[in-house]
Amino acid sequence: MAEAARRIELVDLRTQRRRLGTAIDEAIARVLDHGQFILGPEVARFEDELARRCGVAHAVGCASGTDALLLALLARDIGPGSAVFVPAFTFAATAEVVALLGATPVLVDVRPDTFTVDAESLGQAVDWVATTHLRPACVIAVDLFGQPADYVAIAEVTAASGMGILADAAQSVGASLHDRPVGGLADVTATSFFPAKPLGCYGDGGAVLTDDATLADRVRSLQAHGRGGDKFDAVRLGINSRLDTLQAAVLLEKLRIFDDELVTRQGVADRYGQVLGQTVRTPASGPGSTSSWAAYTVLADDRDHLAARLAEAGVATAVYYPRPLHHQAAFARFPRAPKGLGTSERLAQRVLSLPIHPYLGPDDFDAVIAAIRD
Ligand SMILES: *Cc1c(COP(=O)(O)O)cnc(C)c1O
């Protein structure tokens, strides 16, 4: 039967493309015609619109979310001797940039309800670092699956030590905490426009967001080989990391429908929450927060069995993430919070992300639910 052959994807970019009609094709054609592929007018226009949408003074486009994290750390002079606190339950990019700069990632545990940094584990790790030769420099709070981290509790820990907070908002642009949009919840925020993220382009892209004009200037210098006033005067060591004009043109069109898409995603999440609560543990939102629902991640004791059954029913799922950082060769040698990373380990065994996107219609939704109840 044709019905049985239908696959329900985690993210549906094709339907989004149909919805946008010829808008993106025309935007791309305009770039091909004017030919300013590097830092063309669409880049500055997108940066302005993104900054406005996120409620911050400055947005600086760059080549990826990973580069956005790297640029933010470079702008803060993070390097050898700096301890940077990173959750153990996240994507490798969050921690790799720290280690690549010669700084020390200190792995902290996450909360079992929101999967974001556990302020208590963070506090204990900061106290431990104070007994070493390392300088507690910064925490990277990850807004995992679109849920903002608990910035209020994290700020209580960092305030005492003068540490900075960098938000890894690769998955959470569009979310908010106490009515403040992601972008302005930390001193500096890094985000990604990887195609499957809530605001995705058609390739790689990222941005650094901040209210701090000096920091934004440093990021602009660092992304252009550390240039000073003129192009051939490097005043610091930098890299080459720009948001392509073509990707900015795509993002300008996608930004027009972004808020509407967030409402639809929230509707899907609400319906999942209503019908799945008896069967699996559904994700919690922290107090006063909204999520951008980059992923809808449930907890199930028989996760692998459930994933296999859903695959048979044509429903795509994913395990984000099957291994905490300390169980991966690249990160096993870095220090860990004094009381360990037990929650990160348990989550890695039980998480399963279900299809969520703005175009998941009622039939697809019912098919997912039926397959889970089975
Ligand atoms: C996707 C992602 C990144 C990296 O973004 P890229 O654009 O792929 O470099 C970093 N951190 C988290 C939490 C992510 O999900």
Coordinates of C-alpha atoms and ligand atoms in Angstrom, one line a residue:
M1 CA 0.0 0.0 0.0
A2 CA 1.2 3.5 -0.8
E3 CA 0.3 4.6 2.7
A4 CA 2.7 2.1 4.4
A5 CA 5.5 3.4 2.2
R6 CA 5.3 7.0 3.4
R7 CA 8.2 8.0 5.5
I8 CA 8.0 10.6 8.2
E9 CA 11.2 12.6 8.4
L10 CA 12.7 14.3 11.5
V11 CA 12.9 17.6 9.6
D12 CA 11.0 18.5 6.4
L13 CA 12.8 21.1 4.3
R14 CA 11.0 20.2 1.1
T15 CA 7.6 21.3 2.2
Q16 CA 9.2 24.5 3.5
R17 CA 10.7 25.1 0.1
R18 CA 7.4 24.6 -1.6
R19 CA 5.8 27.1 0.8
L20 CA 8.4 29.7 0.0
G21 CA 7.6 29.4 -3.7
T22 CA 10.1 31.2 -5.9
A23 CA 11.2 33.7 -3.2
I24 CA 14.5 31.9 -2.5
D25 CA 15.2 31.2 -6.2
E26 CA 14.8 34.9 -6.9
A27 CA 16.9 36.0 -3.9
I28 CA 19.7 33.7 -5.2
A29 CA 19.3 35.0 -8.7
R30 CA 19.8 38.6 -7.4
V31 CA 23.1 37.6 -5.8
L32 CA 24.3 35.9 -9.0
D33 CA 23.4 39.1 -10.9
H34 CA 25.1 41.6 -8.5
G35 CA 28.1 39.2 -8.0
Q36 CA 29.1 40.4 -4.5
F37 CA 29.6 36.8 -3.2
I38 CA 31.7 37.9 -0.3
L39 CA 30.1 40.3 2.2
G40 CA 27.5 41.5 -0.3
P41 CA 24.6 43.7 0.9
E42 CA 22.4 40.7 2.0
V43 CA 24.9 39.9 4.7
A44 CA 24.6 43.2 6.5
R45 CA 20.9 43.3 6.0
F46 CA 20.5 39.8 7.5
E47 CA 22.8 40.7 10.4
D48 CA 20.5 43.7 11.1
E49 CA 17.3 41.7 10.9
L50 CA 18.7 38.9 13.0
A51 CA 19.9 41.3 15.7
R52 CA 16.5 43.0 15.8
R53 CA 14.7 39.6 16.0
C54 CA 17.0 38.5 18.9
G55 CA 16.8 41.8 20.8
V56 CA 20.6 42.5 20.7
A57 CA 22.6 45.4 19.4
H58 CA 25.1 43.4 17.2
A59 CA 25.0 40.3 15.1
V60 CA 28.1 39.2 13.2
G61 CA 27.6 36.5 10.5
C62 CA 30.3 33.8 10.2
A63 CA 30.9 30.5 8.4
S64 CA 29.3 28.0 10.9
G65 CA 28.1 27.6 14.5
T66 CA 31.4 26.0 15.4
D67 CA 33.2 29.1 14.2
A68 CA 30.8 31.3 16.1
L69 CA 31.8 29.6 19.3
L70 CA 35.5 29.8 18.3
L71 CA 35.3 33.5 17.5
A72 CA 33.4 34.3 20.8
L73 CA 36.1 32.5 22.8
L74 CA 39.0 34.1 20.8
A75 CA 37.4 37.5 21.4
R76 CA 37.5 36.8 25.1
D77 CA 41.2 35.8 25.0
I78 CA 40.4 32.2 26.1
G79 CA 43.6 30.1 25.8
P80 CA 46.1 28.1 27.8
G81 CA 45.4 28.3 31.5
S82 CA 41.7 29.1 31.1
A83 CA 39.1 26.7 32.4
V84 CA 35.9 26.7 30.3
F85 CA 33.0 24.8 31.8
V86 CA 31.0 22.7 29.3
P87 CA 28.1 20.3 29.7
A88 CA 29.1 16.7 29.1
F89 CA 25.8 16.1 27.3
T90 CA 26.1 18.1 24.1
F91 CA 27.5 18.0 20.5
A92 CA 31.3 17.8 20.2
A93 CA 31.5 21.3 18.7
T94 CA 30.8 22.9 22.1
A95 CA 33.9 21.5 23.7
E96 CA 36.3 21.0 20.8
V97 CA 36.7 24.8 20.2
V98 CA 37.8 25.2 23.8
A99 CA 40.5 22.4 23.5
L100 CA 41.7 23.6 20.1
L101 CA 42.5 27.0 21.7
G102 CA 44.7 25.3 24.3
A103 CA 42.2 26.0 27.1
T104 CA 40.8 23.3 29.3
P105 CA 37.2 22.1 28.9
V106 CA 35.9 21.1 32.4
L107 CA 32.9 18.8 31.9
V108 CA 29.9 19.5 34.1
D109 CA 26.7 17.5 34.4
V110 CA 23.2 18.5 33.1
R111 CA 19.8 18.6 34.7
P112 CA 17.6 15.5 34.2
D113 CA 14.5 17.6 33.4
T114 CA 15.7 20.2 30.8
F115 CA 19.0 18.5 29.8
T116 CA 20.8 21.9 30.2
V117 CA 23.8 22.8 32.6
D118 CA 23.2 21.8 36.2
A119 CA 24.2 24.9 38.2
E120 CA 25.0 22.8 41.2
S121 CA 27.5 20.7 39.3
L122 CA 28.9 23.8 37.7
G123 CA 29.4 25.5 41.1
Q124 CA 31.2 22.4 42.4
A125 CA 33.4 22.3 39.3
V126 CA 34.2 26.1 39.7
D127 CA 35.2 25.5 43.4
W128 CA 37.5 22.6 42.3
V129 CA 39.2 24.7 39.6
A130 CA 39.9 27.4 42.2
T131 CA 42.2 24.8 43.9
T132 CA 44.2 24.2 40.6
H133 CA 46.5 26.4 38.5
L134 CA 43.6 27.1 36.0
R135 CA 41.7 30.4 35.8
P136 CA 37.9 29.9 35.8
A137 CA 37.3 31.9 32.6
C138 CA 33.9 31.1 31.1
V139 CA 30.9 28.7 31.0
I140 CA 29.4 27.6 27.7
A141 CA 25.7 27.1 28.4
V142 CA 24.1 25.0 25.8
D143 CA 20.4 25.5 25.0
L144 CA 19.9 21.9 24.1
F145 CA 17.1 20.9 21.8
G146 CA 16.0 24.5 21.7
Q147 CA 15.4 24.9 25.5
P148 CA 17.2 27.9 27.0
A149 CA 19.6 26.9 29.8
D150 CA 18.9 28.1 33.3
Y151 CA 20.7 31.4 32.9
V152 CA 19.5 32.8 36.2
A153 CA 21.0 30.0 38.2
I154 CA 24.2 29.9 36.1
A155 CA 24.7 33.7 36.6
E156 CA 24.5 33.2 40.3
V157 CA 27.5 30.8 40.1
T158 CA 29.5 32.9 37.6
A159 CA 28.8 36.3 39.4
A160 CA 31.0 35.3 42.4
S161 CA 34.0 34.4 40.2
G162 CA 33.7 37.1 37.5
M163 CA 33.4 34.4 34.8
G164 CA 31.7 35.1 31.5
I165 CA 28.8 33.2 30.0
L166 CA 28.8 32.1 26.4
A167 CA 25.5 30.8 25.1
D168 CA 25.7 27.9 22.6
A169 CA 22.4 28.7 20.9
A170 CA 23.0 26.6 17.8
Q171 CA 19.6 25.0 18.4
S172 CA 17.7 27.7 20.1
V173 CA 17.3 30.9 18.1
G174 CA 13.7 31.9 18.5
A175 CA 13.3 30.6 22.0
S176 CA 13.0 32.9 25.1
L177 CA 13.5 33.1 28.8
H178 CA 11.3 35.4 30.9
D179 CA 10.2 37.2 27.7
R180 CA 13.8 37.9 26.6
P181 CA 14.7 36.3 23.3
V182 CA 17.7 34.0 23.0
G183 CA 20.6 36.2 21.9
G184 CA 20.5 38.5 24.9
L185 CA 20.5 35.9 27.7
A186 CA 24.3 35.7 28.0
D187 CA 27.2 38.2 27.4
V188 CA 27.7 36.6 24.0
T189 CA 25.8 34.1 22.1
A190 CA 26.8 31.8 19.2
T191 CA 24.3 30.3 16.8
S192 CA 24.3 28.0 13.7
F193 CA 22.3 28.0 10.5
F194 CA 23.1 24.4 9.6
P195 CA 20.2 23.3 7.4
A196 CA 18.4 21.2 10.0
K197 CA 18.5 23.8 12.8
P198 CA 15.3 25.8 13.5
L199 CA 16.6 28.7 11.4
G200 CA 18.7 27.0 8.7
C201 CA 20.3 28.0 5.4
Y202 CA 21.3 25.9 2.4
G203 CA 24.8 25.1 3.6
D204 CA 26.9 26.1 6.6
G205 CA 26.5 29.4 8.4
G206 CA 26.5 30.9 11.9
A207 CA 26.5 34.1 13.9
V208 CA 27.8 35.8 17.0
L209 CA 25.2 37.9 18.9
T210 CA 26.1 40.5 21.6
D211 CA 25.1 43.8 23.1
D212 CA 28.8 44.6 23.6
A213 CA 30.1 46.9 20.8
T214 CA 33.8 46.3 21.7
L215 CA 33.3 42.5 21.6
A216 CA 31.4 42.7 18.3
D217 CA 34.3 44.8 16.8
R218 CA 36.8 42.2 18.0
V219 CA 34.8 39.4 16.4
R220 CA 34.7 41.3 13.1
S221 CA 38.5 41.7 13.3
L222 CA 39.1 38.1 14.2
Q223 CA 36.9 36.7 11.4
A224 CA 38.9 38.7 8.9
H225 CA 42.5 37.5 9.8
G226 CA 42.7 39.8 12.8
R227 CA 42.7 43.0 10.6
G228 CA 42.9 46.4 12.2
G229 CA 41.9 49.6 10.4
D230 CA 43.1 48.4 7.0
K231 CA 42.9 45.1 5.3
F232 CA 46.7 44.5 5.2
D233 CA 47.4 45.3 8.9
A234 CA 46.8 42.3 11.2
V235 CA 46.7 43.5 14.8
R236 CA 45.9 40.0 16.2
L237 CA 45.8 36.4 15.0
G238 CA 42.5 35.7 13.3
I239 CA 40.8 33.3 10.9
N240 CA 38.7 33.5 7.7
S241 CA 35.1 33.0 8.7
R242 CA 32.3 34.8 6.8
L243 CA 28.6 34.1 6.2
D244 CA 28.3 33.7 2.4
T245 CA 26.1 36.3 0.6
L246 CA 24.1 33.4 -0.9
Q247 CA 23.3 32.0 2.5
A248 CA 22.4 35.4 3.9
A249 CA 20.0 35.8 0.9
V250 CA 18.4 32.4 1.8
L251 CA 18.2 33.3 5.5
L252 CA 16.5 36.7 4.8
E253 CA 13.7 34.8 3.1
K254 CA 13.4 32.1 5.8
L255 CA 13.4 34.8 8.5
R256 CA 10.1 36.1 7.1
I257 CA 8.3 32.9 8.0
F258 CA 10.3 32.0 11.0
D259 CA 8.0 33.3 13.7
D260 CA 5.1 31.5 12.1
E261 CA 7.1 28.3 12.0
L262 CA 7.9 28.6 15.7
V263 CA 4.2 28.8 16.5
T264 CA 3.5 25.7 14.4
R265 CA 6.4 23.8 16.0
Q266 CA 5.0 24.7 19.5
G267 CA 1.7 23.3 18.4
V268 CA 3.3 20.0 17.5
A269 CA 5.2 19.9 20.8
D270 CA 1.9 20.7 22.8
R271 CA 0.1 17.8 21.1
Y272 CA 3.0 15.4 21.7
G273 CA 3.0 16.5 25.4
Q274 CA -0.8 15.9 25.7
V275 CA -0.8 12.4 24.2
L276 CA 2.6 10.9 25.0
G277 CA 2.9 11.7 28.7
Q278 CA 1.6 8.2 29.8
T279 CA 4.0 6.3 27.5
V280 CA 7.4 8.0 27.6
R281 CA 8.9 10.9 29.5
T282 CA 8.2 14.0 27.5
P283 CA 10.6 17.0 27.7
A284 CA 10.1 19.7 30.3
S285 CA 10.5 23.5 29.8
G286 CA 12.1 25.4 32.5
P287 CA 10.1 28.1 34.3
G288 CA 9.3 31.2 32.2
S289 CA 10.9 29.7 29.0
T290 CA 9.8 28.9 25.5
S291 CA 11.6 26.4 23.3
S292 CA 12.4 26.6 19.6
W293 CA 11.9 22.8 19.5
A294 CA 15.0 22.0 17.4
A295 CA 14.3 18.4 18.6
Y296 CA 11.5 16.8 20.6
T297 CA 13.4 14.4 22.8
V298 CA 11.7 11.9 25.0
L299 CA 13.1 9.4 27.5
A300 CA 12.4 5.7 27.2
D301 CA 13.9 2.8 29.1
D302 CA 13.7 0.6 26.0
R303 CA 14.9 3.3 23.7
D304 CA 16.6 1.1 21.1
H305 CA 13.5 -1.2 20.9
L306 CA 11.3 1.9 20.5
A307 CA 13.5 3.3 17.8
A308 CA 13.5 0.0 15.9
R309 CA 9.7 -0.2 16.0
L310 CA 9.3 3.4 14.8
A311 CA 11.8 2.7 11.9
E312 CA 9.6 -0.3 10.9
A313 CA 6.6 2.0 10.8
G314 CA 8.4 4.5 8.6
V315 CA 9.0 7.1 11.3
A316 CA 12.5 8.6 11.4
T317 CA 14.1 9.1 14.9
A318 CA 17.5 10.1 16.1
V319 CA 19.6 9.6 19.2
Y320 CA 21.0 13.0 20.2
Y321 CA 23.4 12.1 21.7
P322 CA 24.4 8.4 22.2
R323 CA 27.6 9.2 24.1
P324 CA 28.4 11.9 26.6
L325 CA 31.6 13.8 25.8
H326 CA 33.7 12.0 28.4
H327 CA 33.0 8.6 26.7
Q328 CA 34.5 9.9 23.5
A329 CA 38.2 9.5 22.8
A330 CA 38.8 13.2 22.1
F331 CA 37.4 14.4 25.4
A332 CA 38.1 11.5 27.8
R333 CA 41.2 13.1 29.3
F334 CA 39.6 16.4 30.4
P335 CA 38.6 17.1 34.0
R336 CA 35.1 16.4 35.2
A337 CA 32.8 17.9 37.8
P338 CA 33.7 16.5 41.3
K339 CA 30.4 14.5 41.7
G340 CA 30.6 13.0 38.2
L341 CA 28.5 13.1 35.1
G342 CA 25.8 10.5 36.1
T343 CA 22.8 12.4 34.5
S344 CA 24.6 12.8 31.2
E345 CA 25.4 9.1 31.2
R346 CA 21.8 8.1 31.9
L347 CA 20.4 10.5 29.4
A348 CA 22.6 9.1 26.6
Q349 CA 21.1 5.7 27.3
R350 CA 17.5 6.8 27.2
V351 CA 17.0 9.8 24.8
L352 CA 15.1 9.5 21.5
S353 CA 14.3 12.5 19.3
L354 CA 11.0 12.3 17.4
P355 CA 10.0 14.1 14.2
I356 CA 9.2 17.7 14.8
H357 CA 9.0 20.5 12.2
P358 CA 6.4 23.1 11.2
Y359 CA 5.0 20.9 8.4
L360 CA 4.2 17.8 10.4
G361 CA 0.5 17.5 9.5
P362 CA -2.2 15.7 11.6
D363 CA -2.0 12.5 9.6
D364 CA 1.8 12.3 10.2
F365 CA 1.4 13.2 13.8
D366 CA -1.2 10.4 14.3
A367 CA 1.0 7.9 12.6
V368 CA 3.9 8.7 14.9
I369 CA 1.6 8.4 18.0
A370 CA 0.1 5.1 16.8
A371 CA 3.6 3.7 16.2
I372 CA 4.7 4.7 19.7
R373 CA 1.6 3.3 21.4
D374 CA 2.1 0.0 19.5
Ligands
LIG1 C1 24.9 22.3 15.4 C2 25.6 22.6 16.7 C3 26.8 23.2 16.8 C4 27.7 23.5 15.6 O1 27.1 24.2 14.5 P1 27.7 24.0 13.0 O2 27.0 25.1 12.3 O3 27.3 22.7 12.6 O4 29.2 24.2 13.1 C5 27.3 23.6 18.0 N1 26.7 23.3 19.1 C6 25.5 22.6 19.1 C7 24.8 22.4 20.4 C8 24.9 22.2 17.9 O5 23.8 21.6 17.9

